[in-house]
């Protein structure tokens, strides 16, 4: 989460609802490895990072994504909606 807040692309290998639910953005700015892969192809990761870095404003775009989707204010609002639903 801190990397995203800094506008950095991330490499991950699990289902992350905050990222995976935004397929178009995920495919453009993040590197998702397959689960269970024993060997990581670093050349493939480096190639993808170079593609991401070639996108004008990529850091700003990632930072904006983080603010709009995973910022604590956004997450707390989601939790509040769930709690309000349960209480009613």
JSON list of C-alpha atoms in Angstrom, two decimals:
[
{"chain": "A", "resi": 1, "resn": "UNK", "atom": "CA", "xyz": [0.00, 0.00, 0.00]},
{"chain": "A", "resi": 2, "resn": "UNK", "atom": "CA", "xyz": [2.86, 2.35, 0.77]},
{"chain": "A", "resi": 3, "resn": "UNK", "atom": "CA", "xyz": [4.44, 1.71, -2.63]},
{"chain": "A", "resi": 4, "resn": "UNK", "atom": "CA", "xyz": [1.17, 2.60, -4.34]},
{"chain": "A", "resi": 5, "resn": "UNK", "atom": "CA", "xyz": [0.88, 5.76, -2.25]},
{"chain": "A", "resi": 6, "resn": "UNK", "atom": "CA", "xyz": [4.33, 6.71, -3.57]},
{"chain": "A", "resi": 7, "resn": "UNK", "atom": "CA", "xyz": [3.29, 6.03, -7.16]},
{"chain": "A", "resi": 8, "resn": "UNK", "atom": "CA", "xyz": [5.34, 2.88, -7.59]},
{"chain": "A", "resi": 9, "resn": "UNK", "atom": "CA", "xyz": [4.20, -0.20, -9.52]},
{"chain": "A", "resi": 10, "resn": "UNK", "atom": "CA", "xyz": [4.02, -3.41, -7.50]},
{"chain": "A", "resi": 11, "resn": "UNK", "atom": "CA", "xyz": [4.65, -7.08, -8.14]},
{"chain": "A", "resi": 12, "resn": "UNK", "atom": "CA", "xyz": [2.30, -9.45, -6.32]},
{"chain": "A", "resi": 13, "resn": "UNK", "atom": "CA", "xyz": [1.07, -13.05, -6.54]},
{"chain": "A", "resi": 14, "resn": "UNK", "atom": "CA", "xyz": [-2.22, -13.23, -4.66]},
{"chain": "A", "resi": 15, "resn": "UNK", "atom": "CA", "xyz": [-5.78, -12.03, -5.14]},
{"chain": "A", "resi": 16, "resn": "UNK", "atom": "CA", "xyz": [-5.95, -8.46, -3.86]},
{"chain": "A", "resi": 17, "resn": "UNK", "atom": "CA", "xyz": [-9.48, -7.05, -4.06]},
{"chain": "A", "resi": 18, "resn": "UNK", "atom": "CA", "xyz": [-8.18, -3.49, -4.02]},
{"chain": "A", "resi": 19, "resn": "UNK", "atom": "CA", "xyz": [-6.17, -4.12, -7.19]},
{"chain": "A", "resi": 20, "resn": "UNK", "atom": "CA", "xyz": [-7.82, -7.08, -8.93]},
{"chain": "A", "resi": 21, "resn": "UNK", "atom": "CA", "xyz": [-11.27, -5.49, -8.96]},
{"chain": "A", "resi": 22, "resn": "UNK", "atom": "CA", "xyz": [-9.84, -2.75, -11.21]},
{"chain": "A", "resi": 23, "resn": "UNK", "atom": "CA", "xyz": [-8.83, -4.98, -14.11]},
{"chain": "A", "resi": 24, "resn": "UNK", "atom": "CA", "xyz": [-8.01, -2.27, -16.66]},
{"chain": "A", "resi": 25, "resn": "UNK", "atom": "CA", "xyz": [-5.82, -0.36, -14.21]},
{"chain": "A", "resi": 26, "resn": "UNK", "atom": "CA", "xyz": [-4.29, -3.57, -12.84]},
{"chain": "A", "resi": 27, "resn": "UNK", "atom": "CA", "xyz": [-3.22, -4.79, -16.26]},
{"chain": "A", "resi": 28, "resn": "UNK", "atom": "CA", "xyz": [-1.65, -1.44, -17.11]},
{"chain": "A", "resi": 29, "resn": "UNK", "atom": "CA", "xyz": [0.28, -0.61, -13.93]},
{"chain": "A", "resi": 30, "resn": "UNK", "atom": "CA", "xyz": [0.79, -3.78, -11.88]},
{"chain": "A", "resi": 31, "resn": "UNK", "atom": "CA", "xyz": [2.62, -7.05, -12.32]},
{"chain": "A", "resi": 32, "resn": "UNK", "atom": "CA", "xyz": [0.70, -10.06, -11.07]},
{"chain": "A", "resi": 33, "resn": "UNK", "atom": "CA", "xyz": [2.58, -13.32, -10.91]},
{"chain": "A", "resi": 34, "resn": "UNK", "atom": "CA", "xyz": [0.79, -16.64, -11.15]},
{"chain": "A", "resi": 35, "resn": "UNK", "atom": "CA", "xyz": [0.19, -18.43, -7.88]},
{"chain": "A", "resi": 36, "resn": "UNK", "atom": "CA", "xyz": [2.39, -21.45, -7.32]},
{"chain": "A", "resi": 37, "resn": "UNK", "atom": "CA", "xyz": [5.13, -20.43, -9.75]},
{"chain": "A", "resi": 38, "resn": "UNK", "atom": "CA", "xyz": [8.44, -21.74, -8.44]},
{"chain": "A", "resi": 39, "resn": "UNK", "atom": "CA", "xyz": [10.71, -19.71, -10.70]},
{"chain": "A", "resi": 40, "resn": "UNK", "atom": "CA", "xyz": [10.23, -16.01, -11.30]},
{"chain": "A", "resi": 41, "resn": "UNK", "atom": "CA", "xyz": [11.21, -14.67, -14.71]},
{"chain": "A", "resi": 42, "resn": "UNK", "atom": "CA", "xyz": [12.99, -11.45, -13.75]},
{"chain": "A", "resi": 43, "resn": "UNK", "atom": "CA", "xyz": [13.44, -10.48, -17.39]},
{"chain": "A", "resi": 44, "resn": "UNK", "atom": "CA", "xyz": [9.67, -10.55, -17.83]},
{"chain": "A", "resi": 45, "resn": "UNK", "atom": "CA", "xyz": [9.21, -8.35, -14.74]},
{"chain": "A", "resi": 46, "resn": "UNK", "atom": "CA", "xyz": [11.88, -5.90, -15.89]},
{"chain": "A", "resi": 47, "resn": "UNK", "atom": "CA", "xyz": [10.27, -5.71, -19.35]},
{"chain": "A", "resi": 48, "resn": "UNK", "atom": "CA", "xyz": [6.88, -4.95, -17.83]},
{"chain": "A", "resi": 49, "resn": "UNK", "atom": "CA", "xyz": [8.41, -2.30, -15.53]},
{"chain": "A", "resi": 50, "resn": "UNK", "atom": "CA", "xyz": [10.00, -0.62, -18.54]},
{"chain": "A", "resi": 51, "resn": "UNK", "atom": "CA", "xyz": [6.61, -0.55, -20.26]},
{"chain": "A", "resi": 52, "resn": "UNK", "atom": "CA", "xyz": [5.00, 0.98, -17.16]},
{"chain": "A", "resi": 53, "resn": "UNK", "atom": "CA", "xyz": [7.78, 3.58, -16.85]},
{"chain": "A", "resi": 54, "resn": "UNK", "atom": "CA", "xyz": [7.26, 4.59, -20.48]},
{"chain": "A", "resi": 55, "resn": "UNK", "atom": "CA", "xyz": [3.69, 5.71, -19.71]},
{"chain": "A", "resi": 56, "resn": "UNK", "atom": "CA", "xyz": [3.54, 9.48, -19.21]},
{"chain": "A", "resi": 57, "resn": "UNK", "atom": "CA", "xyz": [2.50, 10.31, -15.67]},
{"chain": "A", "resi": 58, "resn": "UNK", "atom": "CA", "xyz": [2.48, 6.68, -14.50]},
{"chain": "A", "resi": 59, "resn": "UNK", "atom": "CA", "xyz": [3.52, 7.61, -10.95]},
{"chain": "A", "resi": 60, "resn": "UNK", "atom": "CA", "xyz": [0.79, 10.21, -10.69]},
{"chain": "A", "resi": 61, "resn": "UNK", "atom": "CA", "xyz": [-1.75, 7.74, -12.07]},
{"chain": "A", "resi": 62, "resn": "UNK", "atom": "CA", "xyz": [-0.76, 5.08, -9.53]},
{"chain": "A", "resi": 63, "resn": "UNK", "atom": "CA", "xyz": [-0.82, 7.63, -6.71]},
{"chain": "A", "resi": 64, "resn": "UNK", "atom": "CA", "xyz": [-4.30, 8.80, -7.79]},
{"chain": "A", "resi": 65, "resn": "UNK", "atom": "CA", "xyz": [-5.47, 5.18, -7.90]},
{"chain": "A", "resi": 66, "resn": "UNK", "atom": "CA", "xyz": [-4.21, 4.69, -4.35]},
{"chain": "A", "resi": 67, "resn": "UNK", "atom": "CA", "xyz": [-5.96, 7.82, -3.07]},
{"chain": "A", "resi": 68, "resn": "UNK", "atom": "CA", "xyz": [-9.25, 6.91, -4.73]},
{"chain": "A", "resi": 69, "resn": "UNK", "atom": "CA", "xyz": [-9.27, 3.19, -3.86]},
{"chain": "A", "resi": 70, "resn": "UNK", "atom": "CA", "xyz": [-7.09, 2.26, -0.91]},
{"chain": "A", "resi": 71, "resn": "UNK", "atom": "CA", "xyz": [-6.64, 5.43, 1.12]},
{"chain": "A", "resi": 72, "resn": "UNK", "atom": "CA", "xyz": [-7.63, 4.96, 4.77]},
{"chain": "A", "resi": 73, "resn": "UNK", "atom": "CA", "xyz": [-10.49, 7.46, 4.37]},
{"chain": "A", "resi": 74, "resn": "UNK", "atom": "CA", "xyz": [-11.97, 5.38, 1.54]},
{"chain": "A", "resi": 75, "resn": "UNK", "atom": "CA", "xyz": [-11.53, 2.09, 3.40]},
{"chain": "A", "resi": 76, "resn": "UNK", "atom": "CA", "xyz": [-13.06, 3.46, 6.61]},
{"chain": "A", "resi": 77, "resn": "UNK", "atom": "CA", "xyz": [-16.08, 4.71, 4.67]},
{"chain": "A", "resi": 78, "resn": "UNK", "atom": "CA", "xyz": [-16.54, 1.19, 3.24]},
{"chain": "A", "resi": 79, "resn": "UNK", "atom": "CA", "xyz": [-16.31, -0.33, 6.74]},
{"chain": "A", "resi": 80, "resn": "UNK", "atom": "CA", "xyz": [-18.78, 2.22, 8.09]},
{"chain": "A", "resi": 81, "resn": "UNK", "atom": "CA", "xyz": [-21.32, 1.22, 5.42]},
{"chain": "A", "resi": 82, "resn": "UNK", "atom": "CA", "xyz": [-20.99, -2.42, 6.43]},
{"chain": "A", "resi": 83, "resn": "UNK", "atom": "CA", "xyz": [-21.31, -1.62, 10.14]},
{"chain": "A", "resi": 84, "resn": "UNK", "atom": "CA", "xyz": [-24.34, 0.61, 9.51]},
{"chain": "A", "resi": 85, "resn": "UNK", "atom": "CA", "xyz": [-25.96, -2.18, 7.48]},
{"chain": "A", "resi": 86, "resn": "UNK", "atom": "CA", "xyz": [-25.35, -4.72, 10.25]},
{"chain": "A", "resi": 87, "resn": "UNK", "atom": "CA", "xyz": [-26.68, -2.43, 12.96]},
{"chain": "A", "resi": 88, "resn": "UNK", "atom": "CA", "xyz": [-29.93, -1.71, 11.06]}
]
